[in-house]
XYZ file of C-alpha atoms in Angstrom:
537
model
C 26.617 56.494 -141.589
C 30.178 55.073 -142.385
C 29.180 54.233 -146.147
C 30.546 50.854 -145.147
C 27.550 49.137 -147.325
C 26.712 46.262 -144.507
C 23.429 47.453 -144.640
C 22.977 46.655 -147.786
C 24.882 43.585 -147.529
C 22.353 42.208 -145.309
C 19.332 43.517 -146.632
C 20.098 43.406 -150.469
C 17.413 45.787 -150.441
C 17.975 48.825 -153.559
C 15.938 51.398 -151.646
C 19.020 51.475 -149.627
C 20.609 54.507 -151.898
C 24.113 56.244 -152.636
C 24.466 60.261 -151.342
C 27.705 61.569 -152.219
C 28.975 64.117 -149.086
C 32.560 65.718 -148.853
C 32.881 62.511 -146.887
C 32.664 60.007 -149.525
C 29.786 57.582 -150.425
C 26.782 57.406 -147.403
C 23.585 55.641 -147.308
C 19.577 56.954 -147.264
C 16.420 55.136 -146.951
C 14.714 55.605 -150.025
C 10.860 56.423 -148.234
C 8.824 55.708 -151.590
C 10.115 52.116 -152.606
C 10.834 51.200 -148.792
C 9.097 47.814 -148.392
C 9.883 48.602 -144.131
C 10.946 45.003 -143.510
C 13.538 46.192 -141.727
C 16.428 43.624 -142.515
C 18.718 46.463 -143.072
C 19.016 47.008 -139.391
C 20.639 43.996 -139.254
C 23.587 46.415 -140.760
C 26.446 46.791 -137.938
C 26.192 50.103 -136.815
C 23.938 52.477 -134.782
C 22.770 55.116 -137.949
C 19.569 54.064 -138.039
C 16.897 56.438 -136.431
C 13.540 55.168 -136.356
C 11.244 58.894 -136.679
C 7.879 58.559 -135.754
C 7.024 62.311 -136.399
C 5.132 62.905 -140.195
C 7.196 64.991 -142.518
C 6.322 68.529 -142.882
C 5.150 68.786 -146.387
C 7.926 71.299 -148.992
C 7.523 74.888 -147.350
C 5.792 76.722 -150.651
C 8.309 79.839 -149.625
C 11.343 77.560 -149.855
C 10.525 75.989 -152.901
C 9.562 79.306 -154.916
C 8.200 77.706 -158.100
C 7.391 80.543 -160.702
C 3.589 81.282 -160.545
C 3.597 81.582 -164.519
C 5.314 80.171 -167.779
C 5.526 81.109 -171.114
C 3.842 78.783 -173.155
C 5.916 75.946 -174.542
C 6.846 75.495 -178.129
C 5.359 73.349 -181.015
C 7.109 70.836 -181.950
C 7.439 70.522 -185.913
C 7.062 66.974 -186.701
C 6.076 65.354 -189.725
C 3.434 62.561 -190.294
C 4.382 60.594 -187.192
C 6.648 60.677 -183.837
C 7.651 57.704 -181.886
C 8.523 58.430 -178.333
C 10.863 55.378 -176.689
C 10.706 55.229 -172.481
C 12.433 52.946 -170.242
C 12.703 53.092 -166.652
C 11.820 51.246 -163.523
C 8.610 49.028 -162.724
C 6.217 50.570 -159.867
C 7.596 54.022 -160.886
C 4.760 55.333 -163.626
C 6.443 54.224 -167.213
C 3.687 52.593 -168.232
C 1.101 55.325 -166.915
C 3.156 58.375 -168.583
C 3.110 55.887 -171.849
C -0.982 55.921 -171.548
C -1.038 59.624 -170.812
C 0.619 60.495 -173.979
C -2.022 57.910 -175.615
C -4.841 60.188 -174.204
C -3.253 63.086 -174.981
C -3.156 62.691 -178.623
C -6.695 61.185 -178.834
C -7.626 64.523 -177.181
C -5.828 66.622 -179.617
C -7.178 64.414 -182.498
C -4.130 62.355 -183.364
C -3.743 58.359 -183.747
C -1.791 56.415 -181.438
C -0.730 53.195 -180.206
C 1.101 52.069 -177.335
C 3.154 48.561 -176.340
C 4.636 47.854 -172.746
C 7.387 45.258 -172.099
C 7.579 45.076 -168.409
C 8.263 41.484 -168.596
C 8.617 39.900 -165.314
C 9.018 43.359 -163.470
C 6.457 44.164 -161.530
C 9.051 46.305 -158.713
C 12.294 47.420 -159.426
C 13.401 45.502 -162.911
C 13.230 47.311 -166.309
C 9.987 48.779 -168.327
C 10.366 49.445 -171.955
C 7.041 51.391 -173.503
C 7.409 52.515 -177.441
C 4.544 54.800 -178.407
C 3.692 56.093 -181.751
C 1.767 59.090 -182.256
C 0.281 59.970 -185.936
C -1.718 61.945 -187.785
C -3.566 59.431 -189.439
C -4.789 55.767 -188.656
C -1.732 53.728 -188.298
C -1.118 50.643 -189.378
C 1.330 47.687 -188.484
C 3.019 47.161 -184.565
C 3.792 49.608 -182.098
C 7.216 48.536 -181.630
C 10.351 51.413 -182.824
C 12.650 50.081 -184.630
C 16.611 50.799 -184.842
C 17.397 54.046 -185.052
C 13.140 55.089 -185.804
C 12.590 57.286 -182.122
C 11.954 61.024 -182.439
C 12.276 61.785 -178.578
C 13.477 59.029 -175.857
C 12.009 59.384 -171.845
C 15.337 57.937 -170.197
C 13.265 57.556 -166.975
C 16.468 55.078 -165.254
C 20.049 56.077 -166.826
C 20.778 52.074 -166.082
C 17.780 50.754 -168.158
C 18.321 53.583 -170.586
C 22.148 52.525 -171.682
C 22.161 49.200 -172.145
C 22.579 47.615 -175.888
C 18.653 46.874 -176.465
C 17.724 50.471 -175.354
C 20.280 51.987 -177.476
C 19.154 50.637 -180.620
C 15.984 52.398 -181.560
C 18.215 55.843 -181.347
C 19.958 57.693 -184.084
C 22.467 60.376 -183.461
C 20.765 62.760 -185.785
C 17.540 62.562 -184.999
C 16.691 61.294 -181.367
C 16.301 63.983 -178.682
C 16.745 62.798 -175.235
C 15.616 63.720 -171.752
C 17.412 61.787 -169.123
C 17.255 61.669 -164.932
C 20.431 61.924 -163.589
C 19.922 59.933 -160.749
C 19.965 56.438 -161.016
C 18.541 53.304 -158.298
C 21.397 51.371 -157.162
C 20.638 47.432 -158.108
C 21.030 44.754 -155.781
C 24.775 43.981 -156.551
C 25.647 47.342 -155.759
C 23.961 48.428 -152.471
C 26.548 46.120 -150.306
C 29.542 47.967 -152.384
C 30.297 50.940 -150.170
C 31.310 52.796 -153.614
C 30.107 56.045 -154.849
C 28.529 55.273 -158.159
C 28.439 59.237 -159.366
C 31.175 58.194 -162.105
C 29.440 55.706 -163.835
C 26.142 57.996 -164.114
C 28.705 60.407 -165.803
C 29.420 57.629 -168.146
C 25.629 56.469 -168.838
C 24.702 60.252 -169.644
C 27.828 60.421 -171.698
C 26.464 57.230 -173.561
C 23.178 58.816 -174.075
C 24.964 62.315 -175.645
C 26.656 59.814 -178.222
C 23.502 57.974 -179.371
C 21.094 61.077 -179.682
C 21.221 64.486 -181.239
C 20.487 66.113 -177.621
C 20.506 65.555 -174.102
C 18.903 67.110 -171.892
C 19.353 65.694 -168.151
C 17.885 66.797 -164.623
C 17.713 64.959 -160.985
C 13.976 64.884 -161.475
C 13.512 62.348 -158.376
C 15.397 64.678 -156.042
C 13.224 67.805 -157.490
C 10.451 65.775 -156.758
C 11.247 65.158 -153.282
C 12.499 68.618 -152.487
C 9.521 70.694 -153.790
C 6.784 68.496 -154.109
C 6.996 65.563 -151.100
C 6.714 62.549 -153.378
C 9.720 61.041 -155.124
C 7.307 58.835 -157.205
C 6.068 62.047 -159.174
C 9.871 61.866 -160.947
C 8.685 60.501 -164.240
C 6.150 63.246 -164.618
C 8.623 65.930 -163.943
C 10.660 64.813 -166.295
C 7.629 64.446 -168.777
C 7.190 68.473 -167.827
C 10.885 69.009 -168.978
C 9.737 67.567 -172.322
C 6.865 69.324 -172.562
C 8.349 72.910 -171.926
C 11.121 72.188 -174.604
C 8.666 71.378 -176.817
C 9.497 67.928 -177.449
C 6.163 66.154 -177.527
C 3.550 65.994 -179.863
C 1.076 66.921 -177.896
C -0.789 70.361 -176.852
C -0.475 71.085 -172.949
C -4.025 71.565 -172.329
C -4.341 68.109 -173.705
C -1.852 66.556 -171.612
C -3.272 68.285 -168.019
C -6.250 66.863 -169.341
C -5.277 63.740 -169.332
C -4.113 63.704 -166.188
C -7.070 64.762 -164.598
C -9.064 61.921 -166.802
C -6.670 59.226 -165.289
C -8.129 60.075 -161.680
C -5.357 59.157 -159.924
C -3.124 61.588 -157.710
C -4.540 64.250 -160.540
C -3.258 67.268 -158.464
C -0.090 66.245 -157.655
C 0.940 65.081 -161.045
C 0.002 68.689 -162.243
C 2.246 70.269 -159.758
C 4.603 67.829 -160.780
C 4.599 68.949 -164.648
C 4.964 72.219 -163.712
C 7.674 71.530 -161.752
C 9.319 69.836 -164.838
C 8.145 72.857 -166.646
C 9.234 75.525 -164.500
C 13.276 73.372 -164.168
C 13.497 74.016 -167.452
C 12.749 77.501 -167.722
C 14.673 79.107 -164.844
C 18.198 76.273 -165.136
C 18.689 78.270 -161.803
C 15.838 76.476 -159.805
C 16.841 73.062 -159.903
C 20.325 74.170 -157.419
C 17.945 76.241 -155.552
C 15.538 73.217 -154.966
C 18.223 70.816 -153.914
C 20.324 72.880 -151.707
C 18.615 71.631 -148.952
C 17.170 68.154 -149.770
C 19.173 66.394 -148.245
C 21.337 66.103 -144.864
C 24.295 68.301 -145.170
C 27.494 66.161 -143.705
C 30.739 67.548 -141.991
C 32.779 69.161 -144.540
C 29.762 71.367 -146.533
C 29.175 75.099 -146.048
C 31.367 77.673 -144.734
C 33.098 77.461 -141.212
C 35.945 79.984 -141.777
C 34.322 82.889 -139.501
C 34.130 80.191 -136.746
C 37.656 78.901 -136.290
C 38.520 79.222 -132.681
C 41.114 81.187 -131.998
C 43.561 78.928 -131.307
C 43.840 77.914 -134.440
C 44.954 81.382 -136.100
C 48.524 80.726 -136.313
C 48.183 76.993 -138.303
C 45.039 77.853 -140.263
C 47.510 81.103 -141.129
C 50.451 78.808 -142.276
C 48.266 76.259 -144.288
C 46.744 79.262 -145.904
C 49.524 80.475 -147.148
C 50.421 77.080 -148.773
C 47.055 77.053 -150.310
C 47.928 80.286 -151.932
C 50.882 78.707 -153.445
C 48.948 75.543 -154.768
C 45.934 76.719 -156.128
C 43.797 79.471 -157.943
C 41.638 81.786 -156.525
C 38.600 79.716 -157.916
C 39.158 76.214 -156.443
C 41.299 77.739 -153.288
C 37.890 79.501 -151.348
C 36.278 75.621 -151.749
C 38.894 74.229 -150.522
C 39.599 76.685 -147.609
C 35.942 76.235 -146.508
C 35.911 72.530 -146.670
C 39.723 72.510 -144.199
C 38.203 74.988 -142.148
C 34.520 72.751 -141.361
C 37.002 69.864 -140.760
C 39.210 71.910 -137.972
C 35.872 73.034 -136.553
C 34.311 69.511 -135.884
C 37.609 68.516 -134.761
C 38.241 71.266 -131.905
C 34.764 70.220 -131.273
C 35.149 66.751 -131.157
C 38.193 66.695 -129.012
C 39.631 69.842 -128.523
C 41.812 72.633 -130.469
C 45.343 70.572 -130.276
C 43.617 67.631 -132.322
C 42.280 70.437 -134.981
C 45.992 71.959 -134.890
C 47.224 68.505 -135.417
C 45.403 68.170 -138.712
C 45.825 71.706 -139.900
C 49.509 70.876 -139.309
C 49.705 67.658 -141.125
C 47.892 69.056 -144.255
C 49.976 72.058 -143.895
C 52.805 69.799 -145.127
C 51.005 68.133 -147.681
C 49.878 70.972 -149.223
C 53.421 72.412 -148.991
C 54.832 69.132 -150.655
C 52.183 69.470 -153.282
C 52.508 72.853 -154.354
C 56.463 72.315 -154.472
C 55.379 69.425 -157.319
C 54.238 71.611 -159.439
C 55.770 74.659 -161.866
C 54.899 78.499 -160.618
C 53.147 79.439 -163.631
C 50.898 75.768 -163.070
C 48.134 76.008 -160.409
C 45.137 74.087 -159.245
C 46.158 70.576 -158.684
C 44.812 69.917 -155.188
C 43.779 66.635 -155.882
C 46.392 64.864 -152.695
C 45.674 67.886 -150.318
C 42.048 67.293 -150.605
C 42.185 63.451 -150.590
C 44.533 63.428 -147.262
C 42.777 65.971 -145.777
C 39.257 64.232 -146.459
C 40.864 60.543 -144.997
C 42.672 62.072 -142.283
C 39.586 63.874 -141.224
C 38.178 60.736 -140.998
C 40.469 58.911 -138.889
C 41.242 61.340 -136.356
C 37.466 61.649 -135.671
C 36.409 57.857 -135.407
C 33.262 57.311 -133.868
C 33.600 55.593 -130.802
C 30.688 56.083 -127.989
C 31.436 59.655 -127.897
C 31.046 60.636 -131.086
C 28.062 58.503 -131.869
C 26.287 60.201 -129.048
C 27.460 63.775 -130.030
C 26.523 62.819 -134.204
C 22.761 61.613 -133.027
C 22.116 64.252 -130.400
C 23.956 67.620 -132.542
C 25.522 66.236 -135.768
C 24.239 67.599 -138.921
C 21.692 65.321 -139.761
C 19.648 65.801 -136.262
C 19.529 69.852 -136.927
C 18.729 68.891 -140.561
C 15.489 66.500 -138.879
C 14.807 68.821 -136.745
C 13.501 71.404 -139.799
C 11.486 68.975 -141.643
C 9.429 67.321 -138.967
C 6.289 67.991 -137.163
C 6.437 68.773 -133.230
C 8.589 67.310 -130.999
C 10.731 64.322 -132.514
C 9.164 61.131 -131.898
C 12.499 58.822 -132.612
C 13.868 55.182 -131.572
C 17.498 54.745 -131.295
C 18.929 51.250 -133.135
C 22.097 50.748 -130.850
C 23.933 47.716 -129.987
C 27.249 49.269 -127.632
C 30.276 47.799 -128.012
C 30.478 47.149 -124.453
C 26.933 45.561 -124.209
C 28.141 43.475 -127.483
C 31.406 42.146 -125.544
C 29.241 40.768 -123.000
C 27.550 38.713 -125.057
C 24.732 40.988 -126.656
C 23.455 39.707 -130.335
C 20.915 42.161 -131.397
C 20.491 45.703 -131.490
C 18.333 47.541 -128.980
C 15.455 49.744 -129.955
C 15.721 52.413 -127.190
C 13.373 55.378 -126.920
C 14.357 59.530 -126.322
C 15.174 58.286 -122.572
C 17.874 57.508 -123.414
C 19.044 60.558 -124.517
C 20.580 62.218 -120.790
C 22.889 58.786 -121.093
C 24.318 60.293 -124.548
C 24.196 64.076 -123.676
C 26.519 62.504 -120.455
C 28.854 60.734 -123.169
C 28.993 64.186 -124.636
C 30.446 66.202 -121.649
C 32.795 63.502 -120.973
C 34.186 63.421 -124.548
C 37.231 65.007 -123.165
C 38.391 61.825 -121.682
C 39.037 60.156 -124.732
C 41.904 58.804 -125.365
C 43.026 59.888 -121.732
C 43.743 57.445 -118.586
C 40.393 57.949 -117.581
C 38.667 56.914 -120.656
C 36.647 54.238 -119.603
C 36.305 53.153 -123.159
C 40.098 53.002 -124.165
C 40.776 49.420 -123.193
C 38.567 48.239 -125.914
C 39.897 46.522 -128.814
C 37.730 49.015 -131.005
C 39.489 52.173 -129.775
C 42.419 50.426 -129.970
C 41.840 49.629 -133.772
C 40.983 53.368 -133.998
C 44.378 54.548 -132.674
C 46.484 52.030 -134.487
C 44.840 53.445 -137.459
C 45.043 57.039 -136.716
C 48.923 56.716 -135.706
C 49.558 54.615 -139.591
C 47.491 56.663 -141.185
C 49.745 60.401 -139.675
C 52.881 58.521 -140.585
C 51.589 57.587 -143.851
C 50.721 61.124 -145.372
C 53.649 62.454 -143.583
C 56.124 59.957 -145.529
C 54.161 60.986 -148.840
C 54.567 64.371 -148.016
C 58.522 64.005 -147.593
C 58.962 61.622 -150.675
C 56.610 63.123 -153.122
C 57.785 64.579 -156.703
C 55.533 65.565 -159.689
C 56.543 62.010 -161.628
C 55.034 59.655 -158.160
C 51.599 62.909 -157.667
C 49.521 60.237 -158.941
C 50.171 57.386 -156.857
C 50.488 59.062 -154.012
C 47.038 59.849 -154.826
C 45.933 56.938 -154.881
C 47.687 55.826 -152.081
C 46.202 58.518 -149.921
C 42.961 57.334 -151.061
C 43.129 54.077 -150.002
C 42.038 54.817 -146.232
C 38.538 55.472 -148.152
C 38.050 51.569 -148.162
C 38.651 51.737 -144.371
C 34.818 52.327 -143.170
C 32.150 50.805 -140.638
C 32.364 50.179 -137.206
C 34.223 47.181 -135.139
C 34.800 43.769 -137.248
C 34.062 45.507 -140.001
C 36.573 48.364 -139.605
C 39.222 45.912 -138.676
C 38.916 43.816 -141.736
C 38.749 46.402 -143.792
C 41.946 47.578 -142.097
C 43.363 44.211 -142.534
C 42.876 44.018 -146.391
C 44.163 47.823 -146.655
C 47.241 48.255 -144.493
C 49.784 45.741 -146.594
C 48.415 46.971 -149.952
C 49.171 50.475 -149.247
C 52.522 49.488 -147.440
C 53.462 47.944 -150.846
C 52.456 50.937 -152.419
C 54.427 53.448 -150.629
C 57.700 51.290 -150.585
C 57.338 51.120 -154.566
C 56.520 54.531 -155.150
């Protein structure tokens, strides 16, 4: 996946979500909301994998949940407690609203409940307000400004805008918030990593309410428990253990077992809620693994070849000088998984190449800033994550080598039953210049035509490449070659008053994703602005 957002483009469809890699902004499938019409394989380019095999269920060793808690808290309330939700329709708001309602009857309280899912059925906002009491209450459900005693932020979007806002009061609301949000339908075609503005909705949340406390419960879900749809009830488990509801736990497994639906599951998935919150630990344990690593994470220093002593020695050296110990071992790892991929992609002298050209950008870089000032790597890591990029486009060799040994095969491999069962979703650019309009749906047969393309990656860019003619891999040189001579002009040019926009004009080549037309418009629309950038700075 390029990140490009076409997919989404064509589809509009927001199980189509963000994953941030050291690569920038990529695309999942989202399993649990996917409707499987399928328009987002109308999206130009060959990521898609059709898998056939079932999912092997969370390994009970990997996910290590603790066999026993300590018992939560009471929560000290007075005569009543309103508890504000809003999240997503189809994703439980409404059923965690009517758990806490049976709850409390167990325990011997009062409540009352009101929904506003308006015309939400899937994927639009769900508001529930639900007052618990001690004694028979009387008037409307509703919370008014500034009334709730805890607030379920089930969506960060629905959570932060003006209407869900107003029933909190910074000395008084607690909050419990998942810090994952869905992407809506504006967004999905955007090709931008949306991590900042989930900053910026928890930070919202932290202003309005007396505490926060915020966890990726759908990616917890998915990692220990299968489901992503259990989310709301892990985060319902994180209240519960912090002893934010007023409600005993016996009464609230109870309830769950007296809604009759999924019972099992949604107990598991309040422990796991429980259990986040009482080892912090298990939550980066959980999602270590949940998703495909990309190129770029984990640790390829002990497998540099060889040949690649003497730069990796030289850019070391100049990552001494630019950074502290801390941030340095990150960064080394990161450089180091991009030289590997490269030697293999091509062959050492293209690693070299790279090692070489952020070599001197780290050398320019360090030389911006005062001796007793370190840790400013911000333009060695963004030209070193863009040039990465470009001098590893994938043209029919690397496609091949990314579906048949990239990361995310080895990572499929792991969490699938038996043999793969897969379909390939290709439409070649050669098949395409002769007139081809769809994508093909090609079984594993195919797959001794792309271990071929493999072996013969060393012909790329050679007079043999049979390839090289293309107007594709011609884009992808012409890009490669202005992209070199741009960093290395930065690199010569750079002082510590123009750091920042060279920055950002290193960053531009982010913009510069997706495969063929795509690619080349995108190419189009960057080249002059960054031109004009470097001639001002």
């Amino acid at each position: 996946c390029e990140g490009c957002g076409d997919c989404g483009v064509k589809s509009t469809c927001v199980s189509l979500r963000p994953v941030s890699t050291a690569l920038g902004r990529k695309t999942r499938i989202h399993r649990d909301s996917c409707s499987d019409d399928r328009s987002c394989l109308d999206g130009d380019c060959p990521a898609f994998l059709s898998v056939l095999n079932p999912s092997l269920p969370p390994d009970p060793h990997e996910t290590r949940l603790p066999s026993a808690l300590p018992s939560p808290p009471s929560l000290n309330w007075d005569h009543r407690y309103a508890i504000f939700m809003a999240g997503i329709g189809s994703t439980g708001v409404v059923t965690i609203d009517a758990l806490l309602v049976r709850a409390a009857e167990l325990d011997g309280l009062y409540a009352i409940h009101m929904d506003q899912t308006g015309l939400a059925q899937r994927g639009g906002k769900v508001v529930s307000h639900c007052l618990v009491s001690r004694s028979p209450i009387e008037g409307s459900a509703r919370i008014g400004w500034g009334q709730a005693d805890l607030f379920l932020a089930f969506d960060p979007l629905s959570a932060t805008d003006r209407l869900s806002l107003l029933p909190l009061d910074p000395k008084r609301t607690r909050a419990l918030a998942h810090a994952d949000r869905a992407p809506t339908g504006r967004e999905v075609g955007a090709g931008q990593d949306e991590s900042a503005s989930i900053d910026a909705m928890l930070e919202a949340l932290r202003a309005n309410t007396r505490s926060l406390f915020a966890l990726r419960a759908e990616a917890l879900a998915e990692a220990a428990l299968g489901p992503s749809i259990l989310a709301n009830t892990v985060v319902l488990g994180a209240a519960l253990q912090l002893g934010l509801l007023p409600v005993s736990q016996n009464s609230l497994e109870q309830a769950i077992r007296d809604n009759g639906v999924a019972a099992e599951e949604n107990l598991r998935a309040l422990w796991l809620g429980r259990s986040v919150v009482v080892d912090p630990d298990l939550a980066d344990r959980l999602l270590a693994n949940a998703t495909a690593p990309s190129v770029g994470d984990g640790d390829n220093l002990a497998t540099l070849p060889p040949a690649l002593a003497e730069s990796w020695t030289r850019l070391d050296a100049e990552l001494e000088r630019l950074s502290d110990p801390a941030s340095r071992q990150a960064l080394r790892c990161r450089l180091a998984s991009f030289a590997v991929d490269l030697a293999d992609y091509q062959n050492t002298a293209h690693a070299r190449c790279f090692l070489e050209r952020i070599r001197a950008l780290a050398e320019a870089e360090a030389r911006c800033q005062p001796d007793s000032t370190k840790g400013s790597t911000a333009l060695t890591e963004t030209g070193a994550r863009e040039l990465y990029r470009v001098m590893a486009p994938k043209d029919e060799y690397e496609v091949a080598r990314l579906l048949m040994r990239g990361p995310f095969r080895r990572w499929l491999e792991k969490r699938r039953r038996g043999p793969l069962r897969l379909r390939y979703h290709l439409r070649p650019p050669l098949l395409r210049a002769l007139g081809l309009r769809r994508k093909l749906a090609l079984g594993r047969w195919i797959e001794p035509l792309l271990w071929g393309l493999i072996a013969l990656r060393r012909l790329r860019g050679t007079a043999f490449d049979p390839f090289g003619f293309m107007s594709p891999r011609r884009l992808d040189r012409a890009i490669q070659h202005w992209y070199t001579d741009l960093i290395s002009t930065l690199a010569e040019s750079l002082t510590a008053e123009n750091l920042e926009a060279a920055i950002r004009i290193a960053g531009l080549a982010d913009r510069i994703r997706g495969y063929e037309g795509i690619r080349a418009a995108r190419f189009a629309e960057v080249q002059p602005l960054a031109e004009s950038e470097l001639a001002a700075l």
